[in-house]
CSV table of C-alpha atoms in Angstrom, one decimal:
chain,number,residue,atom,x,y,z
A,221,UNK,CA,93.3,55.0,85.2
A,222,UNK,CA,96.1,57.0,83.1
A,223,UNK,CA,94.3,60.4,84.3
A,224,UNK,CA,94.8,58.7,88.4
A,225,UNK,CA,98.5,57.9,87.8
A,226,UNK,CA,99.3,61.2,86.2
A,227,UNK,CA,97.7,63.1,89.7
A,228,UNK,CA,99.3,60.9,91.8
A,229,UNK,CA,102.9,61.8,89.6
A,230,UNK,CA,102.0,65.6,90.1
A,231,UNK,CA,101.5,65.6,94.2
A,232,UNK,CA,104.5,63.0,93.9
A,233,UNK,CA,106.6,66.3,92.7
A,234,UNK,CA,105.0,68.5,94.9
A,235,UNK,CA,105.8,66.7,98.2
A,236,UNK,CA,109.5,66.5,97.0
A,237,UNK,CA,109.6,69.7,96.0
A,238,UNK,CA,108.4,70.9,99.5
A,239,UNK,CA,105.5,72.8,97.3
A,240,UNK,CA,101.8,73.3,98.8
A,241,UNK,CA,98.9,75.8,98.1
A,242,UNK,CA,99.0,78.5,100.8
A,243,UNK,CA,96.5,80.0,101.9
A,244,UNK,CA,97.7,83.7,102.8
A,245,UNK,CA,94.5,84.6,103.9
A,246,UNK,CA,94.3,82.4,106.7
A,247,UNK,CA,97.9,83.5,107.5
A,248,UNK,CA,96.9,87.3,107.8
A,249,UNK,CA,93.7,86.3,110.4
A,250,UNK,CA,95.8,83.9,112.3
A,251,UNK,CA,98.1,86.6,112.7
A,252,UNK,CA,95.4,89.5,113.2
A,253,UNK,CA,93.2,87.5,115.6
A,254,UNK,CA,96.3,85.8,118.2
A,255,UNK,CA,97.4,90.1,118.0
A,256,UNK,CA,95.3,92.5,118.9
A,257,UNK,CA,96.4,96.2,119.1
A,258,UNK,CA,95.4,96.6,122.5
A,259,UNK,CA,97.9,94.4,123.5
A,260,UNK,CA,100.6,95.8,121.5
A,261,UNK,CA,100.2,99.2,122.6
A,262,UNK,CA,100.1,98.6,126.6
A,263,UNK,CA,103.5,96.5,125.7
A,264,UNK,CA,104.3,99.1,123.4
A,265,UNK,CA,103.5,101.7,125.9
A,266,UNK,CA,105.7,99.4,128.9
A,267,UNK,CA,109.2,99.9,127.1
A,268,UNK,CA,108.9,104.0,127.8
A,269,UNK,CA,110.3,104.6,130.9
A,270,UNK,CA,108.3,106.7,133.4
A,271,UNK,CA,111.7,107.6,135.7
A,272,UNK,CA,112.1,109.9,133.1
A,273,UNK,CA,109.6,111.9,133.8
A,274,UNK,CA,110.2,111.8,137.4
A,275,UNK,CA,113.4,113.2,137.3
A,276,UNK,CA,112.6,115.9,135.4
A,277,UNK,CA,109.6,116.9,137.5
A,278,UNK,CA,112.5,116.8,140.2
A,279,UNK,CA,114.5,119.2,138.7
A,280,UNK,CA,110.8,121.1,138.4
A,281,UNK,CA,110.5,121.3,141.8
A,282,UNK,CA,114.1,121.8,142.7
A,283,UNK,CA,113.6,124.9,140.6
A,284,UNK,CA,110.5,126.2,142.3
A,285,UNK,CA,112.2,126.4,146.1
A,286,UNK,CA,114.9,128.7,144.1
A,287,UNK,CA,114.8,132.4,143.4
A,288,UNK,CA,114.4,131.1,139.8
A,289,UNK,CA,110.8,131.8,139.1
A,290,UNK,CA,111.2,132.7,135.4
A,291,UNK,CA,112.7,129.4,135.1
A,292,UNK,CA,110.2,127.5,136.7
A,293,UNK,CA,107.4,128.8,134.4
A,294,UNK,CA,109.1,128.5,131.3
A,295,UNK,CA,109.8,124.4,132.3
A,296,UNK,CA,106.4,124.0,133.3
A,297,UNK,CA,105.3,124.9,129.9
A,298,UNK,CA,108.4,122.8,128.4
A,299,UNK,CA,107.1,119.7,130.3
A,300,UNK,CA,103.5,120.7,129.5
A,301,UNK,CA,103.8,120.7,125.8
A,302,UNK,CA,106.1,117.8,126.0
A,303,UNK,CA,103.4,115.7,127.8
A,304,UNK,CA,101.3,116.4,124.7
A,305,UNK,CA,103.3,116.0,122.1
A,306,UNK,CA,103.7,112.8,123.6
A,307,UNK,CA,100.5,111.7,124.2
A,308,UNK,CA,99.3,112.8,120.4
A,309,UNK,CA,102.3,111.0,119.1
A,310,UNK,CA,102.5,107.6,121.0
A,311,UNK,CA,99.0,106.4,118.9
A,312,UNK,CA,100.8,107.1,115.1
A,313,UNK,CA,104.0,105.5,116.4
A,314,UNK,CA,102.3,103.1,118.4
A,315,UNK,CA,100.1,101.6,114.9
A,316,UNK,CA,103.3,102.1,113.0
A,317,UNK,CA,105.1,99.8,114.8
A,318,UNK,CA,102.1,97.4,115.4
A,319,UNK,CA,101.8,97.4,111.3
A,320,UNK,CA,105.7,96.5,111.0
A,321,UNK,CA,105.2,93.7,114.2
A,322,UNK,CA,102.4,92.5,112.0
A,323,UNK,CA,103.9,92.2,108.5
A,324,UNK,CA,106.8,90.4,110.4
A,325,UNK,CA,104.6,87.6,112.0
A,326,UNK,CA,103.0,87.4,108.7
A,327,UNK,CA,106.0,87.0,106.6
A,328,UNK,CA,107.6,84.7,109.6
A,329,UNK,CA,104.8,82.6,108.9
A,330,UNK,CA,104.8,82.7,105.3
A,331,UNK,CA,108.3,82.2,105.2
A,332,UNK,CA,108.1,78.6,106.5
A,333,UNK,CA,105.3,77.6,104.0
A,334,UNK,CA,106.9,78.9,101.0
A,335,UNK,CA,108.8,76.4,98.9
A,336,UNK,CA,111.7,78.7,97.0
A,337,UNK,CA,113.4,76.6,94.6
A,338,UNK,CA,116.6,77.1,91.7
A,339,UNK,CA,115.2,75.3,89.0
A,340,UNK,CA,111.8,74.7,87.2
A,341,UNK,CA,110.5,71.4,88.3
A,342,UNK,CA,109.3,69.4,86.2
A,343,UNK,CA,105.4,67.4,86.0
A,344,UNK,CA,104.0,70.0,88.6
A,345,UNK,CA,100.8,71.6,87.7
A,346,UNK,CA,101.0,75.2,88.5
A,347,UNK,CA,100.3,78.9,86.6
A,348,UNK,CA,102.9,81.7,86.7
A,349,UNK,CA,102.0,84.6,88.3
A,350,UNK,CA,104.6,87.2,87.7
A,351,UNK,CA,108.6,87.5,87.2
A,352,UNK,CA,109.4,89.1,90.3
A,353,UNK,CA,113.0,91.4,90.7
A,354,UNK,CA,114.3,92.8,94.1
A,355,UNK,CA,117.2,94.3,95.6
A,356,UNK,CA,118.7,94.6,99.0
A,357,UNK,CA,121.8,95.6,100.8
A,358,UNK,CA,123.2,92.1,101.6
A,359,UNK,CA,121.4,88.6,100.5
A,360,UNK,CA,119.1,88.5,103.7
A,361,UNK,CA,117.6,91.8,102.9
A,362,UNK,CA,117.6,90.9,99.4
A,363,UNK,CA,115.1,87.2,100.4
A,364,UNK,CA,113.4,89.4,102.9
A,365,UNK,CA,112.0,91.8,99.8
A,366,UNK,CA,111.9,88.5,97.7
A,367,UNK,CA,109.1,87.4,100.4
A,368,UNK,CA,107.3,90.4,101.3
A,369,UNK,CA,106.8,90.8,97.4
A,370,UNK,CA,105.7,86.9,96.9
A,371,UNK,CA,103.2,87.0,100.0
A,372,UNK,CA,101.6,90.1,98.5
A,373,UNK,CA,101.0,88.5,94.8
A,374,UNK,CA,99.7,85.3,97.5
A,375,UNK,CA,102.3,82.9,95.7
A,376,UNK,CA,102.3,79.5,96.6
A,377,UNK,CA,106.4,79.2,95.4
A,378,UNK,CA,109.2,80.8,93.7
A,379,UNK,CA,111.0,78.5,90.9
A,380,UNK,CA,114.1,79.7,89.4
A,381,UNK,CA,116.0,81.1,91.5
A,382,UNK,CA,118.6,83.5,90.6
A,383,UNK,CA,121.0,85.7,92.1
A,384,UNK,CA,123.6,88.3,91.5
A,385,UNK,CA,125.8,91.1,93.7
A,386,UNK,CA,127.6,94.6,92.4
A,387,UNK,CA,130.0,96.1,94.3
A,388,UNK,CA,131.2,99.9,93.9
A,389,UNK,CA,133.8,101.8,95.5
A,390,UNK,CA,134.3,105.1,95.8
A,391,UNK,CA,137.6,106.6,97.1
A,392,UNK,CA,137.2,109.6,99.3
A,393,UNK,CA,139.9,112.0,100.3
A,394,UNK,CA,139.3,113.9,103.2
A,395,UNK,CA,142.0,116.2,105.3
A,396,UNK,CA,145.7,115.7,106.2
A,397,UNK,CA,146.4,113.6,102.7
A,398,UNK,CA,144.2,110.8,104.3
A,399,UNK,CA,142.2,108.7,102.1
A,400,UNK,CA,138.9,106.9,102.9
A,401,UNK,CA,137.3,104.0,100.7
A,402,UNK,CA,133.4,103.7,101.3
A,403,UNK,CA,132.3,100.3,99.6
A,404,UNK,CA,128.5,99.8,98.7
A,405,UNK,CA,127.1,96.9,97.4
A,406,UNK,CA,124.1,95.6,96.2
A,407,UNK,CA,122.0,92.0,95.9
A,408,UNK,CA,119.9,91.2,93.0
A,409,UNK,CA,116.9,88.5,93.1
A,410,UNK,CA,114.6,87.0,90.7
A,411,UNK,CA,112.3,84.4,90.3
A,412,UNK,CA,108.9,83.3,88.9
A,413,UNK,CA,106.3,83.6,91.4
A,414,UNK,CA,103.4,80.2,91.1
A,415,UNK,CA,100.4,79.5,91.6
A,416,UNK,CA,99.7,75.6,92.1
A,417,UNK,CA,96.4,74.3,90.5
């Protein structure tokens, strides 16, 4: 009876903690199944404009009824080796941005499902998995790495939470006495990545 109380105690803390096993797995497929690459390269292939390339063959053809014949020969191999440039390239960009589309969904996803929380919590049954430590250019950027990193150790939450910024300046003098100040900063994240039993 003591081993049924202390369960319920532990799922207790887990619903009010937000904290649930994910399964990333299922997250990738879901993802990978609902988008195929076909799809994503015909849309991907839709936001290049074709008027493009029917203004240039204008100016191709405007060329040709001139005394210009040099000219017309030396676009017509511009344009030809253009055309496959472009056709060899549009597949490696194409999967590029199909693999970044993809992580996004994913960590979209993931995102929603993962419980990130300040503190340890206390009479919830989980394993560590790793300290992780990230960086970004603002706090968003900063999460965003904080994510990508817990999805790919397939952590079920983050417990304490820390943060911290630096800020640098450097003062720049450029022509005419003028002065520029360039400021950088950076965000720094940690947190124990978990594993609930």
């Amino acid at each position: 009876m003591e081993n049924l109380n202390e369960k319920e105690i532990i799922q207790n803390n887990r619903k009010k903690h937000n904290l649930k096993k994910i399964d990333t797995k299922e997250i990738r497929n879901s993802v990978l199944i609902n988008n195929t690459y076909y799809a994503f390269k015909n849309s991907f292939l839709l936001g290049f404009n074709p008027i493009y390339n029917l203004v240039y063959l204008g100016i191709v053809v405007a060329i040709y009824f001139t005394e210009y014949n040099l000219l017309f020969g030396a676009l017509i191999i511009g344009y030809l080796i253009y055309l496959y440039l472009f056709v060899t390239s549009i597949g490696k960009r194409s999967r590029k941005a199909y693999n970044e589309y993809l992580e996004d969904k994913m960590l979209n996803i993931y995102n929603k499902e993962l419980a990130i929380l300040n503190f340890v919590p206390e009479n919830v049954d989980y394993q560590s998995i790793r300290l992780i430590e990230v960086s970004g250019v603002n706090y968003e950027n900063a999460k965003y790495n904080l994510i990508k990193v817990a999805f790919s150790l397939k952590a079920d939450g983050i417990i304490s939470l820390s943060s911290s910024s630096s800020s640098t300046s450097h003062v720049v003098g450029v022509k005419d006495s003028k002065v520029e100040t360039v400021h950088k900063s950076v965000v720094y994240m940690q947190g124990m990545a978990i594993k609930l039993n």
